[in-house]
Amino acid sequence: MAEPVAGVGRFKANYAVERKIEPFYKGGKVQLDQTGQHLFCICGTRVNILDVASGAVLRSLEQEDQEDITAFDLSPDDEVLVTASRALLLAQWAWREGSITRLWKAIHTAPVATMAFDPTSTLLATGGCDGAVRVWDVVRHYGTHHFRGSPGVVHLVAFHPDPARLLLFSSAADSTIRAWSLQDQSCLAVMTAHYSAVTSLTFSADGHTMLSSGRDKICVVWDLRSHQATRTVPVFESVEAAVLLPEEPAPELGVKSKRLHFLTAGDQGVLRVWEAASGQCVHTQRQRPGPGQELTRCALARSAGLLLSVTADHNLLLYETCSLQLQKQFAGYSEEVLDVRFLGPEDSHIVVASNSPSLKVFELQTMACQILHGHTDIVLALDVFRKGWLFASCAKDQSICIWKMNKAGKVACVAQGSGHTHSVGTICCSRLKETFLVTGSQDCTVKLWPVPEALLSKGPAPHSGPVLLQAQATQRCHDKHINSVAVAPNDKLLATGSQDRTAKLWALPQCQLLGVFSGHRRGLWCVQFSPMDQVLATASADGTVKLWALQDFSCLKTFEGHDASVLKVAFVSRGTQLLSSGSDGLVKLWTIKNNECVKTLDAHEDKVWGLHCSRLDDRALTGASDSCVILWKDVTEVEQAEEQARREEEVVKQQELDNLLHEKRYLRALGLAISLDRPHTVLTVIQAIQRDPEACEKLGATVLRLRRDQKEALLRFCITWNTNSRHCHEAQAVLGVLLRHEAPEELLAYQGMQASLEALLPYTERHFQRLSRTLQAATFLDFLWHSMKLPPLPAAPALAPSAL
């Protein structure tokens, strides 16, 4: 396929980070505000605040101690956020401004495990790993209650919804629920029904009923007037969260009356709706395929009508409460990113394969996320067909999938195939037309899969389910794992790279061996055809990239520069340059003609497994083991334009400087030279002033009329000049002016004055010592001259007249 004309006639010189997709949730509590517009979640030492509409992280809050956040809660009025860290400190935030309004010690002897606000947003309860429950008045800033008696970690606290009753409920390691009276400062009741950890407490609107859920696979309905269990509902799964639904009919959820219904989320990975009175399940959500779908959290934003659930894969799913229709998906943590690709005819989307059976598709403009389920084990590699609508994936489950994106950006699985006997580690799509794809596996074989005609129709994806793919050809290619396959731009050649340190060239579609590329000292991670020339690039674990001629299989060039394995390589600039990524976390840009590494891009902190370039050759995409996906933009033209503008500006300023010096307008000349931030140019101006007959007066008058920031810059330049005996006189002259005419208080107020003095003193002492020695030598010479007694010179003899 011919490259676009955008990159003709120029080499790339640099890429800059345009966008970075980072983890924002690594497990723990999540919470929606009452409007459903903001999502709060824990990510290590920070609490991240997401804009639900765009998926962007609006603010990241981190306590001064930089310790992990163990608990947080947002007040019911959405005004106050309180966080607790492992350093046993509580921080109260004005979260919209991102500032801490109050910081105090938790007094717990172990980290705070949970916290909750009361309905009035004035009281905060904290449960600690030390078994204590404390209550704080966040308005008046003092502790109000300290309840003891809970064994082990208090992992759950909740206030009664009626603030007049002043009741607090907690649960600890003994699986009981304790009711505390804030008025009497005592434990009212110990409610026993669960045999395992209680995971959630929720209350009915009238405040008379409480629902508790546990990992013992039951939910219990409690009468809070008698503190007795009125109903035990077996739910047949370990429940991580249960919420009471609004007491109104919801036919789509099987809720036909205004009686009490609740929703559970647990290890089966589905949301289920139960009727409390009968204990019957009235609605079950459709099961998603693949592991990692267990639900770990569930939260309800009643006024917004939204329900949030969290999977074990750290995916956040936002539903409409009344119908459980999926509204938004967020990928909180991608673990190790294994491959990335641009999608769409205009590269409007990207697809990410991480250490998970699910794929994540992001729209670059809005960062909206889709989570795709089709594989049952970790997806290892991706590739996209020429037009960008179809792409393929392969996984450890020995299967491959073809996915199709419609014009609305929705992606669905349209074909599946299996046939390999080990995990499928690499995949490549045909280049000319969407006719076939090639896979390579740990079973040392390569398979050729024709793409069914039905998938190429422009209509929507078929509703009957994925089409079954059948392999057309199978070939054993290497003696060890096949790490990479690549199809030539004309679809007639196939290259394979293996752990056996060789790459091989095959003729398609019969898979006939044409030749072997030998020369790497370790296994190969990537092979790639040049888009323009009959050249193959290989990347190896020996830290090198090699270029090979397809005609005679000889090595043309070797690129050395990575300190570790080179994992991916790609051609850019119409085949004249290379991008390579390695396990050292670096991405390098190479110019093929002179073997030069033009630029090293250092933004990842771990192995860069994924590398892909856009159709217009103006952007690149990388994904690494540090869970980050980075979109790079080619800034060569921008930087060249900036450099050209800077040079033109410098020429104009230099001309203006010469004119000012010629006109002896020293003040403006000195100010202009300082603004250029060039010490040598400033030195030239000082020397020009000193050449003036009235140098001393003019230098003093000029320096003293400078602004304070200009004097600070001049002082920094003096430090540089003072290190050289040729220019120390100018430095000392400027220092003399400043020391004689500036008050000591003003000099000490200069930025970095102490460091400047420390740098000036040693060289100044050295210069004075040298001058002292010179003066002593000159005095000795003068003394010697006056002490010398020279004899009178003899008179010249007269010449005889005959000699004239």
CSV table of C-alpha atoms in Angstrom, one decimal, residues 25-239:
chain,number,residue,atom,x,y,z
A,25,TYR,CA,-8.4,3.4,39.6
A,26,LYS,CA,-6.4,0.6,41.2
A,27,GLY,CA,-9.1,-0.9,43.4
A,28,GLY,CA,-10.9,0.2,46.5
A,29,LYS,CA,-13.9,2.5,47.0
A,30,VAL,CA,-15.7,4.4,44.2
A,31,GLN,CA,-18.4,7.0,44.7
A,32,LEU,CA,-20.7,9.1,42.5
A,33,ASP,CA,-21.8,12.6,43.5
A,34,GLN,CA,-25.5,13.2,43.8
A,35,THR,CA,-25.7,14.7,40.3
A,36,GLY,CA,-23.9,11.8,38.7
A,37,GLN,CA,-21.5,14.2,37.0
A,38,HIS,CA,-18.4,13.3,39.0
A,39,LEU,CA,-16.9,10.0,39.9
A,40,PHE,CA,-14.4,9.7,42.8
A,41,CYS,CA,-12.0,6.7,43.0
A,42,ILE,CA,-8.8,5.7,44.7
A,43,CYS,CA,-5.5,5.3,42.8
A,44,GLY,CA,-2.7,4.6,45.2
A,45,THR,CA,-1.7,7.8,46.9
A,46,ARG,CA,-4.4,9.8,45.1
A,47,VAL,CA,-8.1,10.2,44.9
A,48,ASN,CA,-9.0,10.9,41.3
A,49,ILE,CA,-12.1,12.9,40.3
A,50,LEU,CA,-13.4,12.0,36.8
A,51,ASP,CA,-15.8,13.9,34.7
A,52,VAL,CA,-18.5,11.3,33.8
A,53,ALA,CA,-19.4,12.9,30.5
A,54,SER,CA,-15.9,12.9,29.0
A,55,GLY,CA,-14.1,10.3,31.1
A,56,ALA,CA,-11.3,12.8,31.8
A,57,VAL,CA,-9.5,13.1,35.1
A,58,LEU,CA,-10.5,16.6,36.3
A,59,ARG,CA,-8.4,16.6,39.4
A,60,SER,CA,-6.1,14.3,41.3
A,61,LEU,CA,-5.9,14.9,45.1
A,62,GLU,CA,-2.9,13.7,47.0
A,63,GLN,CA,-2.2,14.3,50.7
A,64,GLU,CA,1.1,16.0,51.8
A,65,ASP,CA,2.4,12.8,53.4
A,66,GLN,CA,2.2,11.0,50.0
A,67,GLU,CA,1.0,7.8,51.6
A,68,ASP,CA,-1.6,5.5,50.2
A,69,ILE,CA,-5.2,6.5,50.6
A,70,THR,CA,-7.0,3.9,52.7
A,71,ALA,CA,-10.5,5.4,52.8
A,72,PHE,CA,-12.5,8.5,51.6
A,73,ASP,CA,-16.1,9.8,51.6
A,74,LEU,CA,-18.0,12.6,49.9
A,75,SER,CA,-20.6,14.4,51.9
A,76,PRO,CA,-24.3,14.1,50.9
A,77,ASP,CA,-24.3,17.8,49.9
A,78,ASP,CA,-21.3,17.2,47.6
A,79,GLU,CA,-19.3,20.0,49.2
A,80,VAL,CA,-16.8,18.2,51.4
A,81,LEU,CA,-14.4,15.3,50.7
A,82,VAL,CA,-12.4,13.7,53.5
A,83,THR,CA,-9.5,11.3,52.8
A,84,ALA,CA,-7.5,9.1,55.2
A,85,SER,CA,-4.0,7.9,54.5
A,86,ARG,CA,-1.7,5.2,55.9
A,87,ALA,CA,0.1,8.0,57.9
A,88,LEU,CA,-3.0,8.1,60.1
A,89,LEU,CA,-3.9,11.6,58.9
A,90,LEU,CA,-7.4,12.8,57.8
A,91,ALA,CA,-7.6,15.6,55.2
A,92,GLN,CA,-10.7,17.7,54.5
A,93,TRP,CA,-10.8,19.0,50.9
A,94,ALA,CA,-12.5,21.7,49.0
A,95,TRP,CA,-12.3,19.3,46.1
A,96,ARG,CA,-13.5,21.6,43.4
A,97,GLU,CA,-10.5,23.9,44.1
A,98,GLY,CA,-8.2,20.9,44.9
A,99,SER,CA,-7.1,22.4,48.2
A,100,ILE,CA,-6.9,21.0,51.7
A,101,THR,CA,-9.0,23.1,54.2
A,102,ARG,CA,-8.1,21.1,57.3
A,103,LEU,CA,-5.6,18.3,58.2
A,104,TRP,CA,-5.8,16.4,61.5
A,105,LYS,CA,-4.6,13.2,63.2
A,106,ALA,CA,-7.0,10.3,63.1
A,107,ILE,CA,-6.1,9.3,66.7
A,108,HIS,CA,-6.7,5.7,65.5
A,109,THR,CA,-3.6,3.5,66.3
A,110,ALA,CA,-3.9,1.7,62.9
A,111,PRO,CA,-5.0,3.0,59.4
A,112,VAL,CA,-8.6,4.0,58.9
A,113,ALA,CA,-10.4,1.3,56.9
A,114,THR,CA,-13.8,3.0,56.2
A,115,MET,CA,-15.6,6.3,56.7
A,116,ALA,CA,-19.1,7.7,56.2
A,117,PHE,CA,-20.9,11.1,56.5
A,118,ASP,CA,-24.2,11.5,58.2
A,119,PRO,CA,-27.2,12.9,56.2
A,120,THR,CA,-26.6,16.5,57.4
A,121,SER,CA,-22.9,16.4,56.2
A,122,THR,CA,-21.7,17.6,59.6
A,123,LEU,CA,-20.7,14.4,61.3
A,124,LEU,CA,-18.1,11.9,59.9
A,125,ALA,CA,-17.6,8.4,61.3
A,126,THR,CA,-14.3,6.5,60.8
A,127,GLY,CA,-13.7,2.8,61.4
A,128,GLY,CA,-10.1,1.7,62.0
A,129,CYS,CA,-8.0,-1.4,61.7
A,130,ASP,CA,-7.6,-1.0,65.5
A,131,GLY,CA,-11.3,-1.9,66.1
A,132,ALA,CA,-12.3,1.6,67.1
A,133,VAL,CA,-15.1,3.7,65.7
A,134,ARG,CA,-14.7,7.5,66.0
A,135,VAL,CA,-17.1,10.3,65.2
A,136,TRP,CA,-16.0,13.8,64.1
A,137,ASP,CA,-17.8,17.1,63.8
A,138,VAL,CA,-16.3,18.4,60.5
A,139,VAL,CA,-17.9,21.9,61.0
A,140,ARG,CA,-16.7,22.6,64.5
A,141,HIS,CA,-13.5,20.6,64.0
A,142,TYR,CA,-13.5,18.2,67.0
A,143,GLY,CA,-14.0,14.6,67.9
A,144,THR,CA,-17.4,13.8,69.4
A,145,HIS,CA,-17.5,10.1,70.1
A,146,HIS,CA,-15.2,7.1,70.5
A,147,PHE,CA,-16.8,3.7,70.4
A,148,ARG,CA,-14.9,0.5,71.5
A,149,GLY,CA,-15.9,-3.1,71.5
A,150,SER,CA,-15.5,-4.2,67.9
A,151,PRO,CA,-13.0,-7.0,67.4
A,152,GLY,CA,-10.6,-6.7,64.6
A,153,VAL,CA,-10.9,-4.3,61.6
A,154,VAL,CA,-14.0,-2.2,61.4
A,155,HIS,CA,-14.5,-2.3,57.7
A,156,LEU,CA,-18.0,-0.8,57.4
A,157,VAL,CA,-19.8,2.2,59.0
A,158,ALA,CA,-23.1,3.8,58.1
A,159,PHE,CA,-25.4,6.5,59.6
A,160,HIS,CA,-29.1,6.1,59.9
A,161,PRO,CA,-30.8,8.2,57.2
A,162,ASP,CA,-32.9,10.1,59.9
A,163,PRO,CA,-30.5,12.6,61.5
A,164,ALA,CA,-32.9,13.0,64.5
A,165,ARG,CA,-32.3,9.4,65.6
A,166,LEU,CA,-28.5,9.9,65.9
A,167,LEU,CA,-27.8,6.2,65.1
A,168,LEU,CA,-24.6,4.8,63.7
A,169,PHE,CA,-24.1,1.2,62.5
A,170,SER,CA,-20.8,-0.6,62.1
A,171,SER,CA,-19.5,-4.1,61.2
A,172,ALA,CA,-16.2,-5.6,62.0
A,173,ALA,CA,-14.3,-8.9,61.7
A,174,ASP,CA,-16.8,-10.9,63.8
A,175,SER,CA,-19.5,-10.6,61.1
A,176,THR,CA,-21.9,-8.8,63.5
A,177,ILE,CA,-23.6,-5.5,63.0
A,178,ARG,CA,-23.4,-3.0,66.0
A,179,ALA,CA,-25.9,-0.2,66.5
A,180,TRP,CA,-24.4,2.8,68.4
A,181,SER,CA,-26.5,5.6,69.9
A,182,LEU,CA,-24.7,8.9,69.6
A,183,GLN,CA,-27.1,10.4,72.2
A,184,ASP,CA,-26.4,7.8,74.9
A,185,GLN,CA,-22.8,7.1,73.7
A,186,SER,CA,-23.5,3.4,74.0
A,187,CYS,CA,-24.0,0.3,71.9
A,188,LEU,CA,-27.8,-0.3,71.5
A,189,ALA,CA,-27.7,-3.7,69.9
A,190,VAL,CA,-25.5,-6.4,68.4
A,191,MET,CA,-27.2,-7.9,65.4
A,192,THR,CA,-26.1,-11.4,64.5
A,193,ALA,CA,-27.2,-13.2,61.3
A,194,HIS,CA,-24.2,-13.4,59.0
A,195,TYR,CA,-21.5,-16.0,59.2
A,196,SER,CA,-19.0,-14.1,57.0
A,197,ALA,CA,-17.9,-10.5,56.4
A,198,VAL,CA,-20.7,-8.0,56.0
A,199,THR,CA,-20.1,-6.1,52.8
A,200,SER,CA,-22.8,-3.4,52.7
A,201,LEU,CA,-25.5,-1.7,54.7
A,202,THR,CA,-28.4,0.2,53.1
A,203,PHE,CA,-31.6,1.7,54.5
A,204,SER,CA,-35.2,2.1,53.3
A,205,ALA,CA,-36.6,5.6,52.6
A,206,ASP,CA,-38.8,5.5,55.8
A,207,GLY,CA,-35.8,4.5,57.9
A,208,HIS,CA,-37.5,1.4,59.5
A,209,THR,CA,-35.7,-1.2,57.4
A,210,MET,CA,-32.1,-2.0,56.9
A,211,LEU,CA,-30.6,-4.4,54.3
A,212,SER,CA,-27.2,-6.1,54.9
A,213,SER,CA,-25.2,-8.3,52.5
A,214,GLY,CA,-22.3,-10.6,53.1
A,215,ARG,CA,-19.9,-13.0,51.6
A,216,ASP,CA,-21.8,-15.8,53.2
A,217,LYS,CA,-24.2,-15.7,50.2
A,218,ILE,CA,-27.1,-14.2,52.0
A,219,CYS,CA,-28.8,-10.8,52.3
A,220,VAL,CA,-30.7,-10.0,55.5
A,221,VAL,CA,-33.6,-7.6,56.0
A,222,TRP,CA,-33.7,-6.0,59.4
A,223,ASP,CA,-36.4,-4.2,61.4
A,224,LEU,CA,-34.6,-1.3,63.0
A,225,ARG,CA,-37.4,-0.8,65.6
A,226,SER,CA,-36.7,-4.2,67.1
A,227,HIS,CA,-33.2,-4.7,65.8
A,228,GLN,CA,-34.3,-8.2,64.6
A,229,ALA,CA,-33.9,-9.9,61.3
A,230,THR,CA,-37.2,-10.2,59.5
A,231,ARG,CA,-36.1,-12.0,56.4
A,232,THR,CA,-33.0,-13.9,55.2
A,233,VAL,CA,-32.6,-14.1,51.4
A,234,PRO,CA,-30.2,-16.7,50.0
A,235,VAL,CA,-28.7,-15.2,46.9
A,236,PHE,CA,-26.3,-18.1,46.1
A,237,GLU,CA,-23.2,-15.9,45.5
A,238,SER,CA,-20.7,-14.0,47.6
A,239,VAL,CA,-22.2,-10.5,47.6
